[in-house]
mmCIF file of C-alpha atoms and ligand atoms in Angstrom:
data_model
loop_
_atom_site.group_PDB
_atom_site.id
_atom_site.type_symbol
_atom_site.label_atom_id
_atom_site.label_comp_id
_atom_site.label_asym_id
_atom_site.label_seq_id
_atom_site.Cartn_x
_atom_site.Cartn_y
_atom_site.Cartn_z
ATOM 1 C CA MET C 9 0.000 0.000 0.000
ATOM 2 C CA VAL C 10 1.367 3.424 -0.867
ATOM 3 C CA ARG C 11 1.612 6.016 1.874
ATOM 4 C CA PRO C 12 2.208 9.738 1.495
ATOM 5 C CA LEU C 13 5.896 10.388 1.521
ATOM 6 C CA THR C 14 7.949 12.984 3.263
ATOM 7 C CA ASP C 15 10.004 13.222 0.120
ATOM 8 C CA PRO C 16 7.350 13.783 -2.554
ATOM 9 C CA THR C 17 9.702 12.664 -5.321
ATOM 10 C CA SER C 18 10.195 9.230 -3.791
ATOM 11 C CA THR C 19 7.973 6.310 -4.808
ATOM 12 C CA ASP C 20 9.137 3.832 -2.178
ATOM 13 C CA LEU C 21 6.490 1.538 -0.822
ATOM 14 C CA ILE C 22 6.058 1.593 2.925
ATOM 15 C CA PRO C 23 4.861 -1.728 4.340
ATOM 16 C CA THR C 24 1.419 -1.873 5.881
ATOM 17 C CA GLY C 25 1.356 -1.859 9.659
ATOM 18 C CA THR C 26 -1.277 -1.517 12.339
ATOM 19 C CA PRO C 27 -4.445 0.034 10.938
ATOM 20 C CA LEU C 28 -5.487 3.451 12.192
ATOM 21 C CA LEU C 29 -9.156 2.787 11.470
ATOM 22 C CA GLU C 30 -10.977 -0.529 11.374
ATOM 23 C CA PHE C 31 -14.533 -1.194 10.243
ATOM 24 C CA ASP C 32 -15.695 -4.399 11.868
ATOM 25 C CA ARG C 33 -18.968 -5.650 10.319
ATOM 26 C CA VAL C 34 -20.402 -2.141 10.306
ATOM 27 C CA GLY C 35 -24.083 -1.919 9.427
ATOM 28 C CA LEU C 36 -26.644 0.875 9.439
ATOM 29 C CA GLN C 37 -30.390 1.020 9.482
ATOM 30 C CA TYR C 38 -32.934 3.747 10.063
ATOM 31 C CA GLN C 39 -36.587 3.666 11.047
ATOM 32 C CA VAL C 40 -38.633 5.006 8.140
ATOM 33 C CA ASP C 41 -42.413 5.292 8.731
ATOM 34 C CA GLY C 42 -42.035 3.016 11.714
ATOM 35 C CA LYS C 43 -40.289 0.287 9.729
ATOM 36 C CA PRO C 44 -36.572 -0.517 9.727
ATOM 37 C CA ARG C 45 -34.816 0.368 6.486
ATOM 38 C CA ARG C 46 -31.388 -1.158 5.994
ATOM 39 C CA ILE C 47 -28.917 1.311 4.499
ATOM 40 C CA ILE C 48 -25.565 -0.444 4.952
ATOM 41 C CA GLU C 49 -25.639 -4.242 4.987
ATOM 42 C CA GLU C 50 -22.109 -4.873 6.235
ATOM 43 C CA ILE C 51 -18.712 -3.282 5.750
ATOM 44 C CA SER C 52 -15.388 -4.528 7.095
ATOM 45 C CA LEU C 53 -12.138 -2.856 6.100
ATOM 46 C CA SER C 54 -8.957 -1.334 7.507
ATOM 47 C CA ILE C 55 -7.337 2.006 6.818
ATOM 48 C CA GLN C 56 -3.634 2.496 7.447
ATOM 49 C CA PRO C 57 -2.092 5.633 8.977
ATOM 50 C CA SER C 58 -1.594 8.273 6.262
ATOM 51 C CA GLU C 59 -3.590 6.325 3.690
ATOM 52 C CA PHE C 60 -5.886 8.179 1.302
ATOM 53 C CA VAL C 61 -9.093 6.293 0.554
ATOM 54 C CA SER C 62 -12.172 7.136 -1.495
ATOM 55 C CA PHE C 63 -15.693 5.744 -1.341
ATOM 56 C CA VAL C 64 -17.704 5.818 -4.546
ATOM 57 C CA GLY C 65 -21.200 4.475 -5.062
ATOM 58 C CA PRO C 66 -24.766 5.372 -5.990
ATOM 59 C CA SER C 67 -26.731 8.098 -4.281
ATOM 60 C CA GLY C 68 -28.288 6.954 -1.013
ATOM 61 C CA CYS C 69 -25.932 3.992 -0.426
ATOM 62 C CA GLY C 70 -24.675 5.490 2.837
ATOM 63 C CA LYS C 71 -21.457 7.327 1.966
ATOM 64 C CA THR C 72 -22.147 10.467 4.012
ATOM 65 C CA SER C 73 -23.403 8.218 6.813
ATOM 66 C CA ILE C 74 -19.989 6.498 6.843
ATOM 67 C CA LEU C 75 -18.261 9.849 7.434
ATOM 68 C CA ARG C 76 -20.701 10.662 10.239
ATOM 69 C CA MET C 77 -19.966 7.309 11.880
ATOM 70 C CA ILE C 78 -16.197 7.827 11.654
ATOM 71 C CA SER C 79 -16.448 11.361 13.039
ATOM 72 C CA GLY C 80 -18.317 9.937 16.017
ATOM 73 C CA LEU C 81 -21.259 12.310 15.434
ATOM 74 C CA SER C 82 -23.424 9.208 14.821
ATOM 75 C CA PRO C 83 -21.433 6.193 16.053
ATOM 76 C CA ALA C 84 -21.929 2.936 14.150
ATOM 77 C CA PRO C 85 -25.151 1.336 15.479
ATOM 78 C CA ILE C 86 -24.261 -2.161 14.188
ATOM 79 C CA GLY C 87 -20.733 -3.576 14.381
ATOM 80 C CA GLU C 88 -18.033 -1.082 15.293
ATOM 81 C CA ILE C 89 -15.506 1.359 13.907
ATOM 82 C CA ARG C 90 -12.266 1.449 15.872
ATOM 83 C CA LEU C 91 -9.621 4.137 16.011
ATOM 84 C CA ARG C 92 -6.331 2.577 17.060
ATOM 85 C CA GLY C 93 -8.283 -0.313 18.528
ATOM 86 C CA ASP C 94 -10.810 1.784 20.523
ATOM 87 C CA ARG C 95 -14.451 1.828 19.476
ATOM 88 C CA ILE C 96 -15.552 5.253 18.252
ATOM 89 C CA HIS C 97 -18.553 6.056 20.450
ATOM 90 C CA LYS C 98 -18.464 9.858 20.751
ATOM 91 C CA PRO C 99 -17.378 12.804 18.563
ATOM 92 C CA LEU C 100 -13.660 12.681 17.809
ATOM 93 C CA LYS C 101 -11.624 15.844 18.327
ATOM 94 C CA ASN C 102 -8.850 15.008 15.964
ATOM 95 C CA VAL C 103 -10.741 15.086 12.681
ATOM 96 C CA GLY C 104 -10.919 17.772 10.010
ATOM 97 C CA ILE C 105 -14.053 17.972 7.889
ATOM 98 C CA ALA C 106 -14.748 19.655 4.539
ATOM 99 C CA PHE C 107 -18.089 19.504 2.741
ATOM 100 C CA GLN C 108 -19.330 20.444 -0.708
ATOM 101 C CA ASN C 109 -20.354 23.842 0.652
ATOM 102 C CA PRO C 110 -17.333 25.485 2.343
ATOM 103 C CA VAL C 111 -19.464 27.387 4.956
ATOM 104 C CA LEU C 112 -16.934 30.026 5.945
ATOM 105 C CA LEU C 113 -18.100 32.546 8.545
ATOM 106 C CA PRO C 114 -19.043 35.614 6.473
ATOM 107 C CA TRP C 115 -17.794 38.203 8.977
ATOM 108 C CA ARG C 116 -14.315 36.651 9.305
ATOM 109 C CA ASN C 117 -11.533 37.140 6.807
ATOM 110 C CA THR C 118 -9.742 34.169 5.243
ATOM 111 C CA LEU C 119 -7.002 34.021 7.867
ATOM 112 C CA ASN C 120 -9.447 34.189 10.778
ATOM 113 C CA ASN C 121 -11.684 31.544 9.213
ATOM 114 C CA VAL C 122 -8.687 29.217 8.971
ATOM 115 C CA LEU C 123 -7.741 29.948 12.606
ATOM 116 C CA LEU C 124 -11.239 29.144 13.882
ATOM 117 C CA PRO C 125 -10.668 25.486 14.934
ATOM 118 C CA LEU C 126 -7.697 26.568 17.072
ATOM 119 C CA GLU C 127 -9.983 28.977 18.923
ATOM 120 C CA VAL C 128 -12.541 26.305 19.751
ATOM 121 C CA VAL C 129 -10.723 22.931 19.919
ATOM 122 C CA GLN C 130 -8.655 21.915 22.927
ATOM 123 C CA PRO C 131 -5.742 21.912 23.629
ATOM 124 C CA TYR C 132 -5.263 24.816 21.208
ATOM 125 C CA LYS C 133 -8.160 26.835 22.639
ATOM 126 C CA ARG C 134 -6.455 27.077 26.043
ATOM 127 C CA GLU C 135 -3.314 28.630 24.615
ATOM 128 C CA PHE C 136 -4.873 30.499 21.702
ATOM 129 C CA ARG C 137 -4.072 34.077 22.833
ATOM 130 C CA GLN C 138 -0.586 33.230 23.992
ATOM 131 C CA LYS C 139 0.345 31.312 20.832
ATOM 132 C CA LEU C 140 -1.482 33.505 18.332
ATOM 133 C CA PRO C 141 1.704 34.520 16.434
ATOM 134 C CA GLN C 142 2.713 30.859 16.038
ATOM 135 C CA PHE C 143 -0.823 29.800 15.039
ATOM 136 C CA THR C 144 -1.009 32.669 12.551
ATOM 137 C CA GLN C 145 2.226 31.447 10.994
ATOM 138 C CA MET C 146 0.780 27.917 10.707
ATOM 139 C CA ALA C 147 -2.320 29.307 8.991
ATOM 140 C CA GLN C 148 -0.233 31.444 6.657
ATOM 141 C CA ASP C 149 1.909 28.441 5.707
ATOM 142 C CA LEU C 150 -1.212 26.468 4.803
ATOM 143 C CA LEU C 151 -2.670 29.392 2.844
ATOM 144 C CA GLU C 152 0.574 29.658 0.946
ATOM 145 C CA THR C 153 0.434 25.952 0.033
ATOM 146 C CA VAL C 154 -2.930 26.558 -1.675
ATOM 147 C CA GLY C 155 -1.923 29.884 -3.262
ATOM 148 C CA LEU C 156 -4.035 32.111 -1.004
ATOM 149 C CA GLN C 157 -1.206 34.039 0.659
ATOM 150 C CA ASP C 158 -2.415 37.290 -0.893
ATOM 151 C CA PHE C 159 -6.045 36.780 0.148
ATOM 152 C CA GLN C 160 -5.693 36.516 3.930
ATOM 153 C CA LYS C 161 -7.573 39.697 4.642
ATOM 154 C CA GLN C 162 -10.437 39.128 2.186
ATOM 155 C CA LEU C 163 -13.918 38.259 3.398
ATOM 156 C CA PRO C 164 -15.554 35.090 1.983
ATOM 157 C CA TRP C 165 -17.756 37.022 -0.465
ATOM 158 C CA GLN C 166 -14.604 38.505 -1.982
ATOM 159 C CA LEU C 167 -13.289 35.012 -2.865
ATOM 160 C CA SER C 168 -14.175 32.736 -5.788
ATOM 161 C CA GLY C 169 -15.821 29.355 -5.109
ATOM 162 C CA GLY C 170 -12.493 27.567 -5.599
ATOM 163 C CA MET C 171 -10.734 29.972 -3.229
ATOM 164 C CA ARG C 172 -13.397 29.452 -0.568
ATOM 165 C CA GLN C 173 -12.974 25.707 -0.862
ATOM 166 C CA ARG C 174 -9.180 26.040 -0.574
ATOM 167 C CA ALA C 175 -9.636 28.128 2.584
ATOM 168 C CA SER C 176 -12.014 25.517 3.929
ATOM 169 C CA LEU C 177 -9.417 22.756 3.344
ATOM 170 C CA CYS C 178 -6.836 24.828 5.249
ATOM 171 C CA ARG C 179 -9.330 25.266 8.082
ATOM 172 C CA ALA C 180 -9.952 21.505 8.148
ATOM 173 C CA LEU C 181 -6.200 20.882 8.530
ATOM 174 C CA ILE C 182 -5.072 23.709 10.837
ATOM 175 C CA HIS C 183 -5.425 21.664 14.044
ATOM 176 C CA GLN C 184 -3.318 18.877 12.502
ATOM 177 C CA PRO C 185 -6.055 16.231 12.491
ATOM 178 C CA GLU C 186 -5.109 12.603 12.041
ATOM 179 C CA ILE C 187 -8.209 12.044 9.872
ATOM 180 C CA LEU C 188 -9.432 14.365 7.129
ATOM 181 C CA LEU C 189 -13.053 13.718 6.065
ATOM 182 C CA LEU C 190 -14.092 15.115 2.696
ATOM 183 C CA ASP C 191 -17.691 14.843 1.477
ATOM 184 C CA GLU C 192 -17.797 15.765 -2.224
ATOM 185 C CA PRO C 193 -15.664 18.827 -1.488
ATOM 186 C CA PHE C 194 -15.308 19.852 -5.132
ATOM 187 C CA GLY C 195 -18.776 18.903 -6.359
ATOM 188 C CA ALA C 196 -19.853 22.530 -6.806
ATOM 189 C CA LEU C 197 -16.771 23.597 -8.772
ATOM 190 C CA ASP C 198 -16.286 23.705 -12.538
ATOM 191 C CA ALA C 199 -14.204 20.908 -14.083
ATOM 192 C CA PHE C 200 -11.096 23.030 -14.585
ATOM 193 C CA THR C 201 -11.032 24.397 -11.028
ATOM 194 C CA ARG C 202 -11.782 20.947 -9.672
ATOM 195 C CA GLU C 203 -8.696 19.472 -11.317
ATOM 196 C CA GLU C 204 -6.527 22.211 -9.817
ATOM 197 C CA MET C 205 -8.034 21.386 -6.445
ATOM 198 C CA TRP C 206 -6.966 17.744 -6.746
ATOM 199 C CA VAL C 207 -3.339 18.843 -6.972
ATOM 200 C CA MET C 208 -3.733 21.225 -4.052
ATOM 201 C CA LEU C 209 -5.451 18.645 -1.898
ATOM 202 C CA GLN C 210 -2.717 16.135 -2.699
ATOM 203 C CA ASN C 211 -0.079 18.683 -1.615
ATOM 204 C CA LEU C 212 -1.920 19.486 1.606
ATOM 205 C CA TRP C 213 -2.449 15.847 2.463
ATOM 206 C CA MET C 214 1.172 14.842 1.705
ATOM 207 C CA ARG C 215 2.252 17.625 4.049
ATOM 208 C CA ALA C 216 -0.240 16.753 6.770
ATOM 209 C CA LYS C 217 0.461 12.978 6.676
ATOM 210 C CA CYS C 218 -3.057 12.255 7.918
ATOM 211 C CA VAL C 219 -5.636 9.722 6.751
ATOM 212 C CA GLY C 220 -7.668 11.204 3.892
ATOM 213 C CA LEU C 221 -11.196 9.904 3.424
ATOM 214 C CA LEU C 222 -12.968 11.208 0.355
ATOM 215 C CA ILE C 223 -16.547 10.750 -0.840
ATOM 216 C CA THR C 224 -16.896 11.601 -4.501
ATOM 217 C CA HIS C 225 -18.996 10.919 -7.576
ATOM 218 C CA ASP C 226 -16.043 11.786 -9.805
ATOM 219 C CA LEU C 227 -14.202 8.559 -10.566
ATOM 220 C CA ARG C 228 -11.142 10.341 -11.977
ATOM 221 C CA GLU C 229 -10.928 12.359 -8.766
ATOM 222 C CA ALA C 230 -11.018 9.125 -6.739
ATOM 223 C CA VAL C 231 -8.224 7.560 -8.808
ATOM 224 C CA PHE C 232 -6.108 10.718 -8.855
ATOM 225 C CA LEU C 233 -6.134 11.167 -5.084
ATOM 226 C CA SER C 234 -6.404 7.700 -3.591
ATOM 227 C CA ASP C 235 -4.265 4.820 -2.471
ATOM 228 C CA THR C 236 -7.419 2.710 -2.231
ATOM 229 C CA VAL C 237 -10.854 3.141 -3.823
ATOM 230 C CA TYR C 238 -13.846 1.327 -2.311
ATOM 231 C CA VAL C 239 -16.811 0.818 -4.616
ATOM 232 C CA MET C 240 -20.164 0.478 -2.841
ATOM 233 C CA SER C 241 -23.305 -1.266 -4.099
ATOM 234 C CA PRO C 242 -26.757 0.339 -3.982
ATOM 235 C CA ARG C 243 -28.647 0.198 -0.672
ATOM 236 C CA PRO C 244 -28.478 -2.018 1.387
ATOM 237 C CA SER C 245 -24.847 -1.493 0.578
ATOM 238 C CA SER C 246 -21.623 -3.359 0.938
ATOM 239 C CA ILE C 247 -18.176 -2.962 -0.607
ATOM 240 C CA ILE C 248 -18.322 -4.707 -3.979
ATOM 241 C CA HIS C 249 -14.863 -3.823 -5.215
ATOM 242 C CA THR C 250 -11.583 -2.625 -3.726
ATOM 243 C CA LEU C 251 -8.991 -1.100 -6.004
ATOM 244 C CA GLN C 252 -5.409 -0.291 -5.034
ATOM 245 C CA ILE C 253 -4.015 2.691 -6.920
ATOM 246 C CA ASN C 254 -0.275 2.334 -7.158
ATOM 247 C CA LEU C 255 0.437 5.359 -9.342
ATOM 248 C CA PRO C 256 3.548 7.154 -8.068
ATOM 249 C CA ARG C 257 3.224 10.370 -6.075
ATOM 250 C CA PRO C 258 3.081 13.240 -6.399
ATOM 251 C CA ARG C 259 0.503 12.692 -9.137
ATOM 252 C CA THR C 260 0.204 15.212 -11.902
ATOM 253 C CA LEU C 261 -2.676 16.204 -14.144
ATOM 254 C CA ASP C 262 -0.802 14.736 -17.147
ATOM 255 C CA MET C 263 -1.287 11.321 -15.582
ATOM 256 C CA TYR C 264 -4.955 11.202 -16.180
ATOM 257 C CA LEU C 265 -4.395 11.155 -19.903
ATOM 258 C CA THR C 266 -2.434 7.896 -19.610
ATOM 259 C CA ASP C 267 -3.824 4.449 -20.439
ATOM 260 C CA GLU C 268 -2.956 3.210 -16.967
ATOM 261 C CA PHE C 269 -5.062 5.925 -15.354
ATOM 262 C CA ASN C 270 -7.972 5.388 -17.727
ATOM 263 C CA HIS C 271 -7.949 1.637 -17.147
ATOM 264 C CA LEU C 272 -8.287 2.224 -13.426
ATOM 265 C CA VAL C 273 -11.231 4.577 -13.961
ATOM 266 C CA ALA C 274 -12.855 2.116 -16.373
ATOM 267 C CA ASP C 275 -12.433 -0.702 -13.849
ATOM 268 C CA ILE C 276 -14.328 1.259 -11.190
ATOM 269 C CA ARG C 277 -17.026 2.281 -13.673
ATOM 270 C CA ARG C 278 -17.534 -1.359 -14.711
ATOM 271 C CA HIS C 279 -18.117 -2.418 -11.120
ATOM 272 C CA ILE C 280 -20.557 0.425 -10.460
ATOM 273 C CA HIS C 281 -22.604 -0.439 -13.534
ATOM 274 C CA ARG C 282 -22.595 -4.103 -12.681
ATOM 275 C CA SER C 283 -24.020 -3.465 -9.195
HETATM 276 N N1 ATP O 315 -31.372 10.517 10.009
HETATM 277 C C1 ATP O 315 -31.880 9.732 9.048
HETATM 278 N N2 ATP O 315 -33.071 9.120 9.199
HETATM 279 C C2 ATP O 315 -33.575 8.290 8.245
HETATM 280 N N3 ATP O 315 -32.926 8.021 7.075
HETATM 281 C C3 ATP O 315 -31.751 8.609 6.879
HETATM 282 C C4 ATP O 315 -31.154 9.503 7.835
HETATM 283 N N4 ATP O 315 -29.946 9.931 7.342
HETATM 284 C C5 ATP O 315 -29.815 9.349 6.130
HETATM 285 N N5 ATP O 315 -30.891 8.563 5.870
HETATM 286 C C6 ATP O 315 -31.065 7.729 4.677
HETATM 287 O O1 ATP O 315 -29.923 6.917 4.572
HETATM 288 C C7 ATP O 315 -29.569 6.728 3.208
HETATM 289 C C8 ATP O 315 -28.104 7.035 3.010
HETATM 290 O O2 ATP O 315 -27.893 8.441 3.201
HETATM 291 P P1 ATP O 315 -26.477 9.087 2.885
HETATM 292 O O3 ATP O 315 -26.649 10.557 3.047
HETATM 293 O O4 ATP O 315 -25.448 8.438 3.740
HETATM 294 O O5 ATP O 315 -26.276 8.668 1.365
HETATM 295 P P2 ATP O 315 -25.122 9.050 0.347
HETATM 296 O O6 ATP O 315 -24.528 7.777 -0.155
HETATM 297 O O7 ATP O 315 -24.215 10.040 0.962
HETATM 298 O O8 ATP O 315 -25.964 9.722 -0.858
HETATM 299 P P3 ATP O 315 -25.554 10.933 -1.835
HETATM 300 O O9 ATP O 315 -24.581 10.344 -2.829
HETATM 301 O O10 ATP O 315 -26.854 11.291 -2.480
HETATM 302 O O11 ATP O 315 -24.981 12.043 -1.011
HETATM 303 C C9 ATP O 315 -30.541 7.575 2.400
HETATM 304 O O12 ATP O 315 -31.545 6.742 1.897
HETATM 305 C C10 ATP O 315 -31.109 8.537 3.399
HETATM 306 O O13 ATP O 315 -32.430 8.875 3.070
HETATM 307 MG MG1 MG O 316 -23.812 12.074 0.604
#
């Protein structure tokens, strides 16, 4: 399995070790009109530290629900998800989350939106005033990585959609989470901007060395960013295909014109259509 690398030019394989996250026969059902409706039949899988994984599958198969279960906002009701061996049963502190809609606070400038998690999440909250210069530097470094160094003082309405999403990714990473949850983060962007965002997200994630967990409907996006792609069946869902993506990192936009890349995308598409 390929892990993000400190040296982005290296393509060494790092052996798999103890998983960071484990899904152990995870299932999900809701009561709809008084009757149980099964959403997820059963999922078991492991995610290694610093692995980037994507989940793709039809609408309603439970992808967003998976992120909610990992975050601990809605712990798995059937089976369990474990973080370093401990069942996730309450909201985790050490996760960063980015959704399709960036939801930046409109009265805060870019820099202060990025700093927000440090103001509200312990242990950073406790030392926020005292360490503000250091935290500001961390935020500025992240903003520089995504090309927003000259937009720190702008308010959200003064940014383009792509810029807002870049700021939101920086905000999701500022407290150095060990898990980054991304729910169709680029779904609202045009195709050209979206492709630029893939490169930026890859850079951010390689720097952060956290687990990346992406939900997307864009199969090329899944292949471009992931070490592993999980294909889900329609509801009641399970994992019907697991694909390892061994393309070297850092990946470039030229790669997705190659036969190798297109074969991987076609393989995922075939499994989705078969389900
Ligand atoms: N709180 C809830 N109560 C009842 N049903 C729910 C609840 N939350 C989600 N569902 C149902 O669970 C199913 C899975 O929802 P989820 O949002 O996880 O799907 P998804 O795979 O993310 O879909 P999409 O690709 O459209 O975003 C849907 O049928 C949805 O209606
Ligand atoms: Mg969803």
